[in-house]
Structure formats: C-alpha cells, structure tokens
Short mmCIF file of C-alpha atoms in Angstrom, two decimals:
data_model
loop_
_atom_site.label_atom_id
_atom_site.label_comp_id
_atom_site.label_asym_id
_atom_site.label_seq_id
_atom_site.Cartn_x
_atom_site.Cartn_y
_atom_site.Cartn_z
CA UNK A 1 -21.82 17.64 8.49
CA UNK A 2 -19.78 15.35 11.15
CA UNK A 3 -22.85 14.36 12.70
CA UNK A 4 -24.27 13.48 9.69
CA UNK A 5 -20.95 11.27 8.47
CA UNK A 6 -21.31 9.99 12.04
CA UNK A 7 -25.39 8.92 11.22
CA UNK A 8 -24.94 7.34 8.03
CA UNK A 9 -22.23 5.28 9.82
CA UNK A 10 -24.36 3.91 12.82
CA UNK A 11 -27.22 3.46 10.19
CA UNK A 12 -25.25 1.12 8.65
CA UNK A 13 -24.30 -0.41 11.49
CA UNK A 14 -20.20 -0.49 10.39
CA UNK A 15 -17.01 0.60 12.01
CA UNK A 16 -15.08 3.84 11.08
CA UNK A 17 -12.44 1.19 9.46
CA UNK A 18 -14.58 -0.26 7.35
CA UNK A 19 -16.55 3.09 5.96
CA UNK A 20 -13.20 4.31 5.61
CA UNK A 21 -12.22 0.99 3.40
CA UNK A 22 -15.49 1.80 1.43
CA UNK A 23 -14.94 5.13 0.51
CA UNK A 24 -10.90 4.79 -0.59
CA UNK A 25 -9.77 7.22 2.47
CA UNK A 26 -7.65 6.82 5.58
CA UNK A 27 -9.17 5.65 8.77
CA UNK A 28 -7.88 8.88 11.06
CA UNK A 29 -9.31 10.81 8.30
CA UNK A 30 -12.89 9.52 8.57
CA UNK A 31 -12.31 10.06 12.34
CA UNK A 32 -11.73 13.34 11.94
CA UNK A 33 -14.65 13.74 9.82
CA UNK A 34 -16.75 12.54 12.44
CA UNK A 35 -14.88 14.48 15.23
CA UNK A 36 -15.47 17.84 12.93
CA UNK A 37 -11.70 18.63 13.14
CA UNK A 38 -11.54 18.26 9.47
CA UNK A 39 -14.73 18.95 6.64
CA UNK A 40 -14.49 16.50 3.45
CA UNK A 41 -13.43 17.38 0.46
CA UNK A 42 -15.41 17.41 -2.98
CA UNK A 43 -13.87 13.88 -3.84
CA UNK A 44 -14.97 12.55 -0.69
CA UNK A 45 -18.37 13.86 -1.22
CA UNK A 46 -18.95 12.60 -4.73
CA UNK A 47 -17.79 9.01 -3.58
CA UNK A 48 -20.50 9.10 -0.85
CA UNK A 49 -22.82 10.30 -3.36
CA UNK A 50 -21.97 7.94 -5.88
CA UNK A 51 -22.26 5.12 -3.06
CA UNK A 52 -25.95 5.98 -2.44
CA UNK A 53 -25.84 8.72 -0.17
CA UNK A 54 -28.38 11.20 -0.95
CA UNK A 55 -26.36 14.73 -1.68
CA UNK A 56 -29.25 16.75 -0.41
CA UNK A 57 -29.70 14.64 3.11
CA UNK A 58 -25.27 14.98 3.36
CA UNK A 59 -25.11 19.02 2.86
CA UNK A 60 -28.28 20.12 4.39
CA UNK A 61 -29.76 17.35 6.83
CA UNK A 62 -33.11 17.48 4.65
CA UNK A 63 -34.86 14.25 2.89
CA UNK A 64 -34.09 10.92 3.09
CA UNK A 65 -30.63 9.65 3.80
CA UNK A 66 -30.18 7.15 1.51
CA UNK A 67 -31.61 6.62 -2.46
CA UNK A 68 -33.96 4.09 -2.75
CA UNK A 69 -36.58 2.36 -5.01
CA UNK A 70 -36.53 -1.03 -6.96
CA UNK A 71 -33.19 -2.28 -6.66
CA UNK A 72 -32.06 0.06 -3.22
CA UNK A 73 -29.36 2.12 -3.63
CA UNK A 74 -29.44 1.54 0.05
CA UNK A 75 -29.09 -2.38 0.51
CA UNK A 76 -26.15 -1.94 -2.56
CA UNK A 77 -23.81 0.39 0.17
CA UNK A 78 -24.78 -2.33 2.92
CA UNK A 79 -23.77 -5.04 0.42
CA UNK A 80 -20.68 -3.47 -0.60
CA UNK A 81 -19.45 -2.54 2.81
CA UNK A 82 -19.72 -5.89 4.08
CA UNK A 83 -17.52 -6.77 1.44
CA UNK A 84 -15.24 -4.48 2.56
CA UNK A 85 -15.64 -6.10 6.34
CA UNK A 86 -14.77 -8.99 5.25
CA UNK A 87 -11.98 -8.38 3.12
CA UNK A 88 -10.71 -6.00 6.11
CA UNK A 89 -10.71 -9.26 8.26
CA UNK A 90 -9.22 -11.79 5.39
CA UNK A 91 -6.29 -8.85 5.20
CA UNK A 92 -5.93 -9.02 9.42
CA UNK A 93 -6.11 -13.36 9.30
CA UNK A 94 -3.50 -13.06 6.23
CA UNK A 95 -1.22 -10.79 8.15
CA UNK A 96 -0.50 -14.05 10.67
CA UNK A 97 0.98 -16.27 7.40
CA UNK A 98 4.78 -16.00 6.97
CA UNK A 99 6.43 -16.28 3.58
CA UNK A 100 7.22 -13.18 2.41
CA UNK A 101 10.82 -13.88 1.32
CA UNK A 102 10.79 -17.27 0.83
CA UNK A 103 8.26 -17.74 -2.11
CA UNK A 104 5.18 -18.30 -0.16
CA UNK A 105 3.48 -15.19 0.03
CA UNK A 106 -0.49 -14.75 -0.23
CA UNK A 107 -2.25 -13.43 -2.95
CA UNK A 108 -3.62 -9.54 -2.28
CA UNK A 109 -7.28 -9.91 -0.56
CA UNK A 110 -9.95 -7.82 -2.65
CA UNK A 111 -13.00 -6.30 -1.71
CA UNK A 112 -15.95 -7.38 -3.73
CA UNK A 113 -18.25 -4.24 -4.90
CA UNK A 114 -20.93 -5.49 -7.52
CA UNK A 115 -19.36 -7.89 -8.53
CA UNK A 116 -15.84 -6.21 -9.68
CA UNK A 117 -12.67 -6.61 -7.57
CA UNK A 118 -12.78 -2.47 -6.65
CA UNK A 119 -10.03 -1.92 -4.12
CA UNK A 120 -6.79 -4.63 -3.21
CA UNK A 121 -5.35 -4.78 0.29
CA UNK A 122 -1.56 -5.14 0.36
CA UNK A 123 0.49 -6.53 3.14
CA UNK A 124 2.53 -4.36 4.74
CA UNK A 125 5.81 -5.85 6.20
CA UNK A 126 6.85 -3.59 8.95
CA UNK A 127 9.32 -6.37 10.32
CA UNK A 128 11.03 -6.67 6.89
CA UNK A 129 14.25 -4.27 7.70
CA UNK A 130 14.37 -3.26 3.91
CA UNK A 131 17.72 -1.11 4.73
CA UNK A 132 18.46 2.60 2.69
CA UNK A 133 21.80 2.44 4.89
CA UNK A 134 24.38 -0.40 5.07
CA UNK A 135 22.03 -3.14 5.03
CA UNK A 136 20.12 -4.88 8.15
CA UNK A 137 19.29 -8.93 8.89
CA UNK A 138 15.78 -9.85 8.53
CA UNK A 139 14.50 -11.52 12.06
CA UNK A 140 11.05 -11.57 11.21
CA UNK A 141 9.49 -11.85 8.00
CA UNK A 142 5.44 -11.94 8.19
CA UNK A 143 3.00 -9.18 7.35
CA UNK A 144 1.95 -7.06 10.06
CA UNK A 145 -0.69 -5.40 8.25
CA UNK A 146 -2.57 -4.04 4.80
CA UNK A 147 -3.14 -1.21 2.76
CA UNK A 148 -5.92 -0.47 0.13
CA UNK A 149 -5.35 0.75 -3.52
CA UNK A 150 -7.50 0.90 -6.55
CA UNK A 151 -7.39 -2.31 -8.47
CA UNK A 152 -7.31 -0.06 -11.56
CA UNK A 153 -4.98 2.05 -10.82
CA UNK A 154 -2.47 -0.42 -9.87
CA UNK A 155 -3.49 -1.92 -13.92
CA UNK A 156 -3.22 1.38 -15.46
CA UNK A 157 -0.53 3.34 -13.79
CA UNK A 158 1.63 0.71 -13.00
CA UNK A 159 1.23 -1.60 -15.48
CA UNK A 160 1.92 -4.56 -12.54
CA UNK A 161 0.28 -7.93 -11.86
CA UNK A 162 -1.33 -6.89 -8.24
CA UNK A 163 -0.40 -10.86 -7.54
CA UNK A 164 3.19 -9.99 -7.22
CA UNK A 165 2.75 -6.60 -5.03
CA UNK A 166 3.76 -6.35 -1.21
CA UNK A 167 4.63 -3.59 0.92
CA UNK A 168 7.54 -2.77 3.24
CA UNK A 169 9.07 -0.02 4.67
CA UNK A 170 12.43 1.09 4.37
CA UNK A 171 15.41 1.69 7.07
CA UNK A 172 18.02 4.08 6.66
CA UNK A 173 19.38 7.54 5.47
CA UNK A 174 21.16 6.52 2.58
CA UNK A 175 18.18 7.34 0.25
CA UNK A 176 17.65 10.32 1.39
CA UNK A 177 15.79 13.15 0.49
CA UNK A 178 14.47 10.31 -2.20
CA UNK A 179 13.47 8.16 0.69
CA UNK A 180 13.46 8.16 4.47
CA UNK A 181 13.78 5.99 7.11
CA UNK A 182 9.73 4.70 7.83
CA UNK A 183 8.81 5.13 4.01
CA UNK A 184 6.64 2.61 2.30
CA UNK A 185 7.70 1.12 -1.29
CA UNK A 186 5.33 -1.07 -3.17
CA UNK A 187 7.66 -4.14 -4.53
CA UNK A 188 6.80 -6.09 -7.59
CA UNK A 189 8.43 -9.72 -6.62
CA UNK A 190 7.78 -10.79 -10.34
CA UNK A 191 11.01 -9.03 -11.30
CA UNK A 192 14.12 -10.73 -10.11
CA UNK A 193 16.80 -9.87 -11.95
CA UNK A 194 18.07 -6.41 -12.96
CA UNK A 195 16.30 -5.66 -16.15
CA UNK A 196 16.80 -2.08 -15.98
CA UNK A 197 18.18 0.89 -14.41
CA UNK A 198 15.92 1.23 -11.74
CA UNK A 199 15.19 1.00 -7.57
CA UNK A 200 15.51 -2.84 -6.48
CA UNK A 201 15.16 -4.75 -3.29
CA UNK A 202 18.25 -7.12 -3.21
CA UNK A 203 19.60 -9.60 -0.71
CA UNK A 204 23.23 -9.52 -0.54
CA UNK A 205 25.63 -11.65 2.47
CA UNK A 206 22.76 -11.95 4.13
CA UNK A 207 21.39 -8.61 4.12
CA UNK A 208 18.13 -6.75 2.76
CA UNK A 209 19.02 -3.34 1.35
CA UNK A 210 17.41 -0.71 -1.19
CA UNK A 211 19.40 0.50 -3.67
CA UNK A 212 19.69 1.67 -7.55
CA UNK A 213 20.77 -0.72 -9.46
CA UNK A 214 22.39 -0.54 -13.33
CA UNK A 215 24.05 -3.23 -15.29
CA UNK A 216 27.91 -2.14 -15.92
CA UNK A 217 30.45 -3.97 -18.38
CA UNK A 218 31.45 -7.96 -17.64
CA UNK A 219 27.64 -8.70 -15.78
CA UNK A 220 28.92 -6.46 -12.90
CA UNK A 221 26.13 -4.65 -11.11
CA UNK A 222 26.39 -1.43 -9.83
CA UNK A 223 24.81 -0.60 -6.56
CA UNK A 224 24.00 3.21 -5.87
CA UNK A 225 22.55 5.35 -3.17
CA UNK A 226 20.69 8.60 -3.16
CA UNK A 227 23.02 10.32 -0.33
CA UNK A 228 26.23 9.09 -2.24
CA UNK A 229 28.69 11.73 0.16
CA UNK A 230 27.88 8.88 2.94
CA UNK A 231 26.88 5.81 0.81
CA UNK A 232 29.14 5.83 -2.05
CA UNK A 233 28.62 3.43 -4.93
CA UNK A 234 30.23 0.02 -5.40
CA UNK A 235 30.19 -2.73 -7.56
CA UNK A 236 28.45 -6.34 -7.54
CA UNK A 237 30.81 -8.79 -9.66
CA UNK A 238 30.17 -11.98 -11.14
CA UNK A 239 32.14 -13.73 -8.64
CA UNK A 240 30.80 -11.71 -5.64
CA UNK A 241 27.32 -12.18 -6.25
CA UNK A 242 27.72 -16.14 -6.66
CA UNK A 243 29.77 -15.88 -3.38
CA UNK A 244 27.79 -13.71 -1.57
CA UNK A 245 24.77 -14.47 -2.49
CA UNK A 246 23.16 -11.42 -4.89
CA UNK A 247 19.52 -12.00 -5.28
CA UNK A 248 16.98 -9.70 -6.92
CA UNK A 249 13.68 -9.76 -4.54
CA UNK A 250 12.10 -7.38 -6.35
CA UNK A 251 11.51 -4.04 -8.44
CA UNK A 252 9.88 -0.60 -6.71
CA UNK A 253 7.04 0.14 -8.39
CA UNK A 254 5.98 3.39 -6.04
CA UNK A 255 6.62 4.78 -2.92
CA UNK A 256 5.22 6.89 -0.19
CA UNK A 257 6.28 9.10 3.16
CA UNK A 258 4.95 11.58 5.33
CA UNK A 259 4.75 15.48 4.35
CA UNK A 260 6.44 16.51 7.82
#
C-alpha cells in the first residue's frame, strides 16, 4: 500500500506535511507510511476514504484512484488540502510574531475544509521555559512552531474558547511521573486567576513555573508539586503575591508526552 499512499500524494501534487495536516496524523507517520515501515490503521483508512480516495484503488491497486462525477470528489481533496497548505504556512509566518506573555498573542490559524473551520493549529512555545522544578526566566518568548487538533474536539471535550489556547512545553522533574521534562500542556490564557483546584501556569519573582494550585484560608494560595519528597509545597500569601508579583497566565486544559 506505501506506494500507493506515495501515488495519491504526487497526484496531488502536495508535500508529506501537508497530506499529513489533511488527514489529522503526524508527519513521521505519513513518512513511514510511504517508506512501508509502518501499514495504516483502519482510522487512517476511513479518513482517506472519506476524503475521496477510492477504497478499492487504496487496498488493491484496481479502478480509479479517486471518486468522481458532478461535483468531483477529486477537485474537493485538492481544494481542501490547499487549505491545509496554506494554513500550514499562516501557522510557520505566525510562529515569527512575539507576544505570548504579554497579551499580544495571535489567534489559532484554521484550515478551511468546505467551508467549516475542521482542524486549528496551535503555537507551540518551545522557548517558553514553563518550569516543573524551581522555576526558570523566560529569555525568549515567540512561537517556534504549531500543532493541529480538531476544532470540535477542543468545543466538546474541553469545553475552551480555541482563541485563548497556546502550547508550551514544560521543564523540570518536579511533576513527575504526572509530567516530564519536554511534555506539552495546552494553556487556556482566558483563566487568570485561581478559580479552582487545578494545574496553572503562574509567574512568580520573575519566574514561569507549573504547579497545582488550591485556594487555602486568608486568600493564601497553595502551590504544590507532583514529586512533593523534592518539591515540597508552600504557600503564596496576600502580601507575597503583591510583592512578588503572583500572576495567573493560565489554566492546563490537557497535556501530552512520549510513551518511552
């Protein structure tokens, strides 16, 4: 089937990025589709199927690649895919605009597939030092990339305003085995104040960090950490957060890291 995946792609005339993009998988995963290191899965198939792709012409080789007849199945996938293109470069000219932390940031590019917003790319702030330990300066606070989700899943599952999502990785051991250093958390910048017990991103003296975060008697916070034998907790007063400058940046909505 990889030379097939590999055929429908140059047919098309797109990048492995952007068929990727179209079909809601990783990049290194379509190029290992191509590469016949790794076979798709039934979800994979159905998408391309969905998309246009003719079933038979995917498993087998036989018929015509691509459904067609009034209205092209065909020219639709071109259409669509060019969306993606260009929302692929809109996310890679975005990336260059600062703002992140000081109130600027963009809004998340979508990619356009008949006429519904399908898939949202949010930047990814690898510079941010969001710190899981004892906190770390931030130098450097643009995007350095993007990362697609569903537009409806972000709406259903978690309930949040995609306007208000970034994404940035987190530094540290003090989350641990919750979170690890190189993780990705989704932030929701609409919440800035602790409204619940929950995982924030807070700036205190200066520094970033990721911690739990819980209301306590007299407007005291109280900051936690996963690995509390190394972190233990402490306590944000009135007085010290004026001081020292306590500001919610935002609440995790999700978060992601590697198997292994």
């Amino acid at each position: 089937m990889h030379d097939r995946l590999r055929e429908l792609r140059t047919e098309l005339g797109l990048t492995q990025e952007v068929m990727a993009a179209k079909y809601g998988i990783p990049p290194e995963s379509w190029k290992k589709y191509e590469l016949g290191k790794t076979v798709p899965g039934a979800q994979v198939i159905a998408s391309l199927v969905r998309g246009g792709v003719e079933g038979n012409w995917l498993l087998t080789g036989e018929g015509p690649m691509l459904r067609g007849g009034e209205g092209s199945v065909g020219d639709r996938v071109l259409g669509s895919v060019i969306g993606a293109r260009r929302a692929i470069d809109r996310a890679a000219m975005l990336a260059e605009e600062p703002g992140f932390l000081h109130g600027s940031h963009p809004t998340p590019t979508q990619m356009e597939t008949d006429g519904q917003a399908e898939v949202l790319w949010l930047h990814l702030y690898d510079s941010v030092q969001v710190s899981a330990g004892n906190g770390a300066i931030v130098w450097d606070e643009a995007p350095s990339s993007a990362l697609a989700f569903r537009r409806d899943w972000i709406l259903t599952e978690l309930r949040a305003d995609p306007a208000h999502l970034v994404l940035v990785r987190v530094r540290g051991e003090s989350m641990t085995p919750l979170l690890h250093d190189g993780d990705v958390v989704m932030l929701d910048r609409s919440v800035q104040s602790v409204e619940r017990d929950a995982l924030y991103v807070f700036r205190l003296d200066g520094a970033v960090m990721l911690k739990w975060l819980q209301r306590v008697g007299g407007g005291a916070v109280r900051v936690s950490s996963e690995n509390r034998d190394r972190y233990p907790p402490f306590e944000i007063s009135v007085e010290a957060a004026a001081h020292d400058g306590f500001q919610v940046l935002g609440l995790v909505r999700w978060w992601a890291h590697r198997a292994a």
